[in-house]
Amino acid sequence: MQAAVAKQVGEAVREALSSIDDVRNSSVREIQELFPTRVEAMRLSTNQELGGEIASHLKEQMEKYRGQAEEMAQRLEKQAAELRRELANSQEFVERMMREMQPQINARLNEAVARAASEFEERRPAPHTAAMSSCSRIPRP
């Protein structure tokens, strides 16, 4: 009887092991079939997520740089307006100075011309003196 029970238990254990082995093999096949599909899906999902993150980061950076460019453009416009005002003020100053200085410049120029003419006249011999001096060289009879 013990031999018969041992035989039955042995057969039951073998069947159980065979059944477990079949389930294990079936699970392995199923995993082998699903694994590539699942890995591909995960890879695509990861790529999409990564692509989305990159796109989001690039968009943030572009917005940041656009904002900085706009700020810089506004500063440059403000500086250009200030420079235009300064240039206009400088032009007004130069024009005013020219108006104020013109009479003085003309007066000094007239003085310089008059002085030069006077000096020229002083250095030039008088016409009658030159004639007399040349006459004195002519021998008298």
PDB file of C-alpha atoms in Angstrom:
ATOM      1  CA  MET A   1       0.000   0.000   0.000  1.00  0.00           C
ATOM      2  CA  GLN A   2       2.735   2.346   0.815  1.00  0.00           C
ATOM      3  CA  ALA A   3       4.260   1.604  -2.525  1.00  0.00           C
ATOM      4  CA  ALA A   4       0.949   2.339  -4.236  1.00  0.00           C
ATOM      5  CA  VAL A   5       0.537   5.600  -2.285  1.00  0.00           C
ATOM      6  CA  ALA A   6       4.124   6.539  -3.034  1.00  0.00           C
ATOM      7  CA  LYS A   7       3.525   5.766  -6.676  1.00  0.00           C
ATOM      8  CA  GLN A   8       0.384   7.937  -6.753  1.00  0.00           C
ATOM      9  CA  VAL A   9       2.072  10.766  -4.887  1.00  0.00           C
ATOM     10  CA  GLY A  10       5.032  10.511  -7.286  1.00  0.00           C
ATOM     11  CA  GLU A  11       2.711  10.678 -10.261  1.00  0.00           C
ATOM     12  CA  ALA A  12       0.798  13.617  -8.757  1.00  0.00           C
ATOM     13  CA  VAL A  13       4.060  15.440  -8.059  1.00  0.00           C
ATOM     14  CA  ARG A  14       5.254  14.762 -11.638  1.00  0.00           C
ATOM     15  CA  GLU A  15       1.951  15.986 -13.036  1.00  0.00           C
ATOM     16  CA  ALA A  16       2.079  19.052 -10.790  1.00  0.00           C
ATOM     17  CA  LEU A  17       5.668  19.725 -11.838  1.00  0.00           C
ATOM     18  CA  SER A  18       4.743  19.171 -15.473  1.00  0.00           C
ATOM     19  CA  SER A  19       1.797  21.505 -15.082  1.00  0.00           C
ATOM     20  CA  ILE A  20       3.970  24.109 -13.365  1.00  0.00           C
ATOM     21  CA  ASP A  21       6.564  23.695 -16.121  1.00  0.00           C
ATOM     22  CA  ASP A  22       3.878  24.142 -18.800  1.00  0.00           C
ATOM     23  CA  VAL A  23       2.575  27.288 -17.114  1.00  0.00           C
ATOM     24  CA  ARG A  24       6.118  28.591 -16.749  1.00  0.00           C
ATOM     25  CA  ASN A  25       6.896  27.907 -20.426  1.00  0.00           C
ATOM     26  CA  SER A  26       3.630  29.501 -21.444  1.00  0.00           C
ATOM     27  CA  SER A  27       4.416  32.563 -19.332  1.00  0.00           C
ATOM     28  CA  VAL A  28       7.926  32.778 -20.773  1.00  0.00           C
ATOM     29  CA  ARG A  29       6.515  32.611 -24.336  1.00  0.00           C
ATOM     30  CA  GLU A  30       3.938  35.249 -23.501  1.00  0.00           C
ATOM     31  CA  ILE A  31       6.598  37.502 -21.982  1.00  0.00           C
ATOM     32  CA  GLN A  32       8.864  36.929 -24.977  1.00  0.00           C
ATOM     33  CA  GLU A  33       6.017  37.863 -27.322  1.00  0.00           C
ATOM     34  CA  LEU A  34       4.846  40.891 -25.339  1.00  0.00           C
ATOM     35  CA  PHE A  35       8.243  42.188 -24.219  1.00  0.00           C
ATOM     36  CA  PRO A  36       9.383  43.636 -27.586  1.00  0.00           C
ATOM     37  CA  THR A  37       5.980  45.272 -28.086  1.00  0.00           C
ATOM     38  CA  ARG A  38       6.033  46.669 -24.563  1.00  0.00           C
ATOM     39  CA  VAL A  39       9.641  47.837 -24.878  1.00  0.00           C
ATOM     40  CA  GLU A  40       8.821  49.538 -28.196  1.00  0.00           C
ATOM     41  CA  ALA A  41       5.785  51.206 -26.649  1.00  0.00           C
ATOM     42  CA  MET A  42       7.867  52.376 -23.707  1.00  0.00           C
ATOM     43  CA  ARG A  43      10.590  53.628 -26.052  1.00  0.00           C
ATOM     44  CA  LEU A  44       8.057  55.547 -28.148  1.00  0.00           C
ATOM     45  CA  SER A  45       6.435  56.898 -25.035  1.00  0.00           C
ATOM     46  CA  THR A  46       9.810  57.934 -23.649  1.00  0.00           C
ATOM     47  CA  ASN A  47      10.782  59.515 -26.978  1.00  0.00           C
ATOM     48  CA  GLN A  48       7.498  61.404 -27.099  1.00  0.00           C
ATOM     49  CA  GLU A  49       7.888  62.551 -23.511  1.00  0.00           C
ATOM     50  CA  LEU A  50      11.491  63.525 -24.133  1.00  0.00           C
ATOM     51  CA  GLY A  51      10.517  65.296 -27.342  1.00  0.00           C
ATOM     52  CA  GLY A  52       7.748  67.095 -25.478  1.00  0.00           C
ATOM     53  CA  GLU A  53      10.151  68.115 -22.721  1.00  0.00           C
ATOM     54  CA  ILE A  54      12.694  69.348 -25.250  1.00  0.00           C
ATOM     55  CA  ALA A  55      10.040  71.275 -27.160  1.00  0.00           C
ATOM     56  CA  SER A  56       8.751  72.778 -23.929  1.00  0.00           C
ATOM     57  CA  HIS A  57      12.267  73.751 -22.860  1.00  0.00           C
ATOM     58  CA  LEU A  58      13.016  75.277 -26.265  1.00  0.00           C
ATOM     59  CA  LYS A  59       9.760  77.204 -26.174  1.00  0.00           C
ATOM     60  CA  GLU A  60      10.618  78.563 -22.710  1.00  0.00           C
ATOM     61  CA  GLN A  61      14.078  79.579 -23.902  1.00  0.00           C
ATOM     62  CA  MET A  62      12.689  81.250 -27.021  1.00  0.00           C
ATOM     63  CA  GLU A  63      10.162  83.190 -24.919  1.00  0.00           C
ATOM     64  CA  LYS A  64      12.938  84.218 -22.546  1.00  0.00           C
ATOM     65  CA  TYR A  65      15.197  85.399 -25.384  1.00  0.00           C
ATOM     66  CA  ARG A  66      12.308  87.139 -27.138  1.00  0.00           C
ATOM     67  CA  GLY A  67      11.533  88.993 -23.907  1.00  0.00           C
ATOM     68  CA  GLN A  68      15.178  89.989 -23.535  1.00  0.00           C
ATOM     69  CA  ALA A  69      15.297  91.134 -27.168  1.00  0.00           C
ATOM     70  CA  GLU A  70      12.159  93.232 -26.671  1.00  0.00           C
ATOM     71  CA  GLU A  71      13.621  94.807 -23.529  1.00  0.00           C
ATOM     72  CA  MET A  72      16.851  95.564 -25.372  1.00  0.00           C
ATOM     73  CA  ALA A  73      14.918  97.084 -28.304  1.00  0.00           C
ATOM     74  CA  GLN A  74      12.984  99.305 -25.888  1.00  0.00           C
ATOM     75  CA  ARG A  75      16.213 100.429 -24.195  1.00  0.00           C
ATOM     76  CA  LEU A  76      17.768 101.191 -27.583  1.00  0.00           C
ATOM     77  CA  GLU A  77      14.693 103.151 -28.663  1.00  0.00           C
ATOM     78  CA  LYS A  78      14.828 105.134 -25.409  1.00  0.00           C
ATOM     79  CA  GLN A  79      18.538 105.835 -25.887  1.00  0.00           C
ATOM     80  CA  ALA A  80      17.944 106.880 -29.508  1.00  0.00           C
ATOM     81  CA  ALA A  81      15.225 109.305 -28.382  1.00  0.00           C
ATOM     82  CA  GLU A  82      17.565 110.746 -25.718  1.00  0.00           C
ATOM     83  CA  LEU A  83      20.331 111.126 -28.307  1.00  0.00           C
ATOM     84  CA  ARG A  84      17.932 112.888 -30.693  1.00  0.00           C
ATOM     85  CA  ARG A  85      16.990 115.333 -27.913  1.00  0.00           C
ATOM     86  CA  GLU A  86      20.642 115.939 -27.067  1.00  0.00           C
ATOM     87  CA  LEU A  87      21.471 116.490 -30.739  1.00  0.00           C
ATOM     88  CA  ALA A  88      18.591 118.947 -31.108  1.00  0.00           C
ATOM     89  CA  ASN A  89      19.766 120.786 -27.965  1.00  0.00           C
ATOM     90  CA  SER A  90      23.320 120.888 -29.303  1.00  0.00           C
ATOM     91  CA  GLN A  91      22.151 122.239 -32.654  1.00  0.00           C
ATOM     92  CA  GLU A  92      20.091 124.932 -30.919  1.00  0.00           C
ATOM     93  CA  PHE A  93      23.101 125.866 -28.778  1.00  0.00           C
ATOM     94  CA  VAL A  94      25.415 126.127 -31.799  1.00  0.00           C
ATOM     95  CA  GLU A  95      22.869 128.211 -33.713  1.00  0.00           C
ATOM     96  CA  ARG A  96      22.362 130.536 -30.736  1.00  0.00           C
ATOM     97  CA  MET A  97      26.109 130.902 -30.263  1.00  0.00           C
ATOM     98  CA  MET A  98      26.543 131.675 -33.952  1.00  0.00           C
ATOM     99  CA  ARG A  99      23.822 134.335 -33.763  1.00  0.00           C
ATOM    100  CA  GLU A 100      25.403 135.842 -30.650  1.00  0.00           C
ATOM    101  CA  MET A 101      28.981 135.606 -31.893  1.00  0.00           C
ATOM    102  CA  GLN A 102      28.383 136.704 -35.502  1.00  0.00           C
ATOM    103  CA  PRO A 103      28.480 140.435 -34.744  1.00  0.00           C
ATOM    104  CA  GLN A 104      31.697 140.007 -32.735  1.00  0.00           C
ATOM    105  CA  ILE A 105      33.253 137.888 -35.469  1.00  0.00           C
ATOM    106  CA  ASN A 106      32.317 140.464 -38.117  1.00  0.00           C
ATOM    107  CA  ALA A 107      33.678 143.321 -35.966  1.00  0.00           C
ATOM    108  CA  ARG A 108      36.989 141.544 -35.352  1.00  0.00           C
ATOM    109  CA  LEU A 109      37.254 140.618 -39.007  1.00  0.00           C
ATOM    110  CA  ASN A 110      36.640 144.252 -40.014  1.00  0.00           C
ATOM    111  CA  GLU A 111      39.245 145.392 -37.453  1.00  0.00           C
ATOM    112  CA  ALA A 112      41.771 142.902 -38.799  1.00  0.00           C
ATOM    113  CA  VAL A 113      41.138 144.012 -42.400  1.00  0.00           C
ATOM    114  CA  ALA A 114      41.399 147.689 -41.413  1.00  0.00           C
ATOM    115  CA  ARG A 115      44.639 147.067 -39.482  1.00  0.00           C
ATOM    116  CA  ALA A 116      46.118 145.116 -42.407  1.00  0.00           C
ATOM    117  CA  ALA A 117      45.146 147.881 -44.828  1.00  0.00           C
ATOM    118  CA  SER A 118      46.606 150.519 -42.500  1.00  0.00           C
ATOM    119  CA  GLU A 119      49.870 148.619 -42.115  1.00  0.00           C
ATOM    120  CA  PHE A 120      50.045 148.138 -45.845  1.00  0.00           C
ATOM    121  CA  GLU A 121      49.525 151.848 -46.416  1.00  0.00           C
ATOM    122  CA  GLU A 122      52.176 152.746 -43.817  1.00  0.00           C
ATOM    123  CA  ARG A 123      54.785 150.548 -45.455  1.00  0.00           C
ATOM    124  CA  ARG A 124      54.072 151.640 -48.990  1.00  0.00           C
ATOM    125  CA  PRO A 125      56.004 154.712 -50.060  1.00  0.00           C
ATOM    126  CA  ALA A 126      53.942 157.701 -51.042  1.00  0.00           C
ATOM    127  CA  PRO A 127      53.805 158.248 -54.821  1.00  0.00           C
ATOM    128  CA  HIS A 128      55.220 161.816 -54.743  1.00  0.00           C
ATOM    129  CA  THR A 129      58.093 160.795 -52.448  1.00  0.00           C
ATOM    130  CA  ALA A 130      59.119 158.043 -54.799  1.00  0.00           C
ATOM    131  CA  ALA A 131      59.019 160.416 -57.734  1.00  0.00           C
ATOM    132  CA  MET A 132      61.173 162.979 -55.922  1.00  0.00           C
ATOM    133  CA  SER A 133      63.735 160.484 -54.914  1.00  0.00           C
ATOM    134  CA  SER A 134      64.086 159.311 -58.480  1.00  0.00           C
ATOM    135  CA  CYS A 135      64.318 162.911 -59.643  1.00  0.00           C
ATOM    136  CA  SER A 136      67.141 163.610 -57.272  1.00  0.00           C
ATOM    137  CA  ARG A 137      69.211 161.014 -59.032  1.00  0.00           C
ATOM    138  CA  ILE A 138      68.920 162.705 -62.356  1.00  0.00           C
ATOM    139  CA  PRO A 139      71.943 164.892 -62.922  1.00  0.00           C
ATOM    140  CA  ARG A 140      71.153 168.599 -63.010  1.00  0.00           C
ATOM    141  CA  PRO A 141      72.652 170.793 -65.634  1.00  0.00           C
TER     142      PRO A 141
END
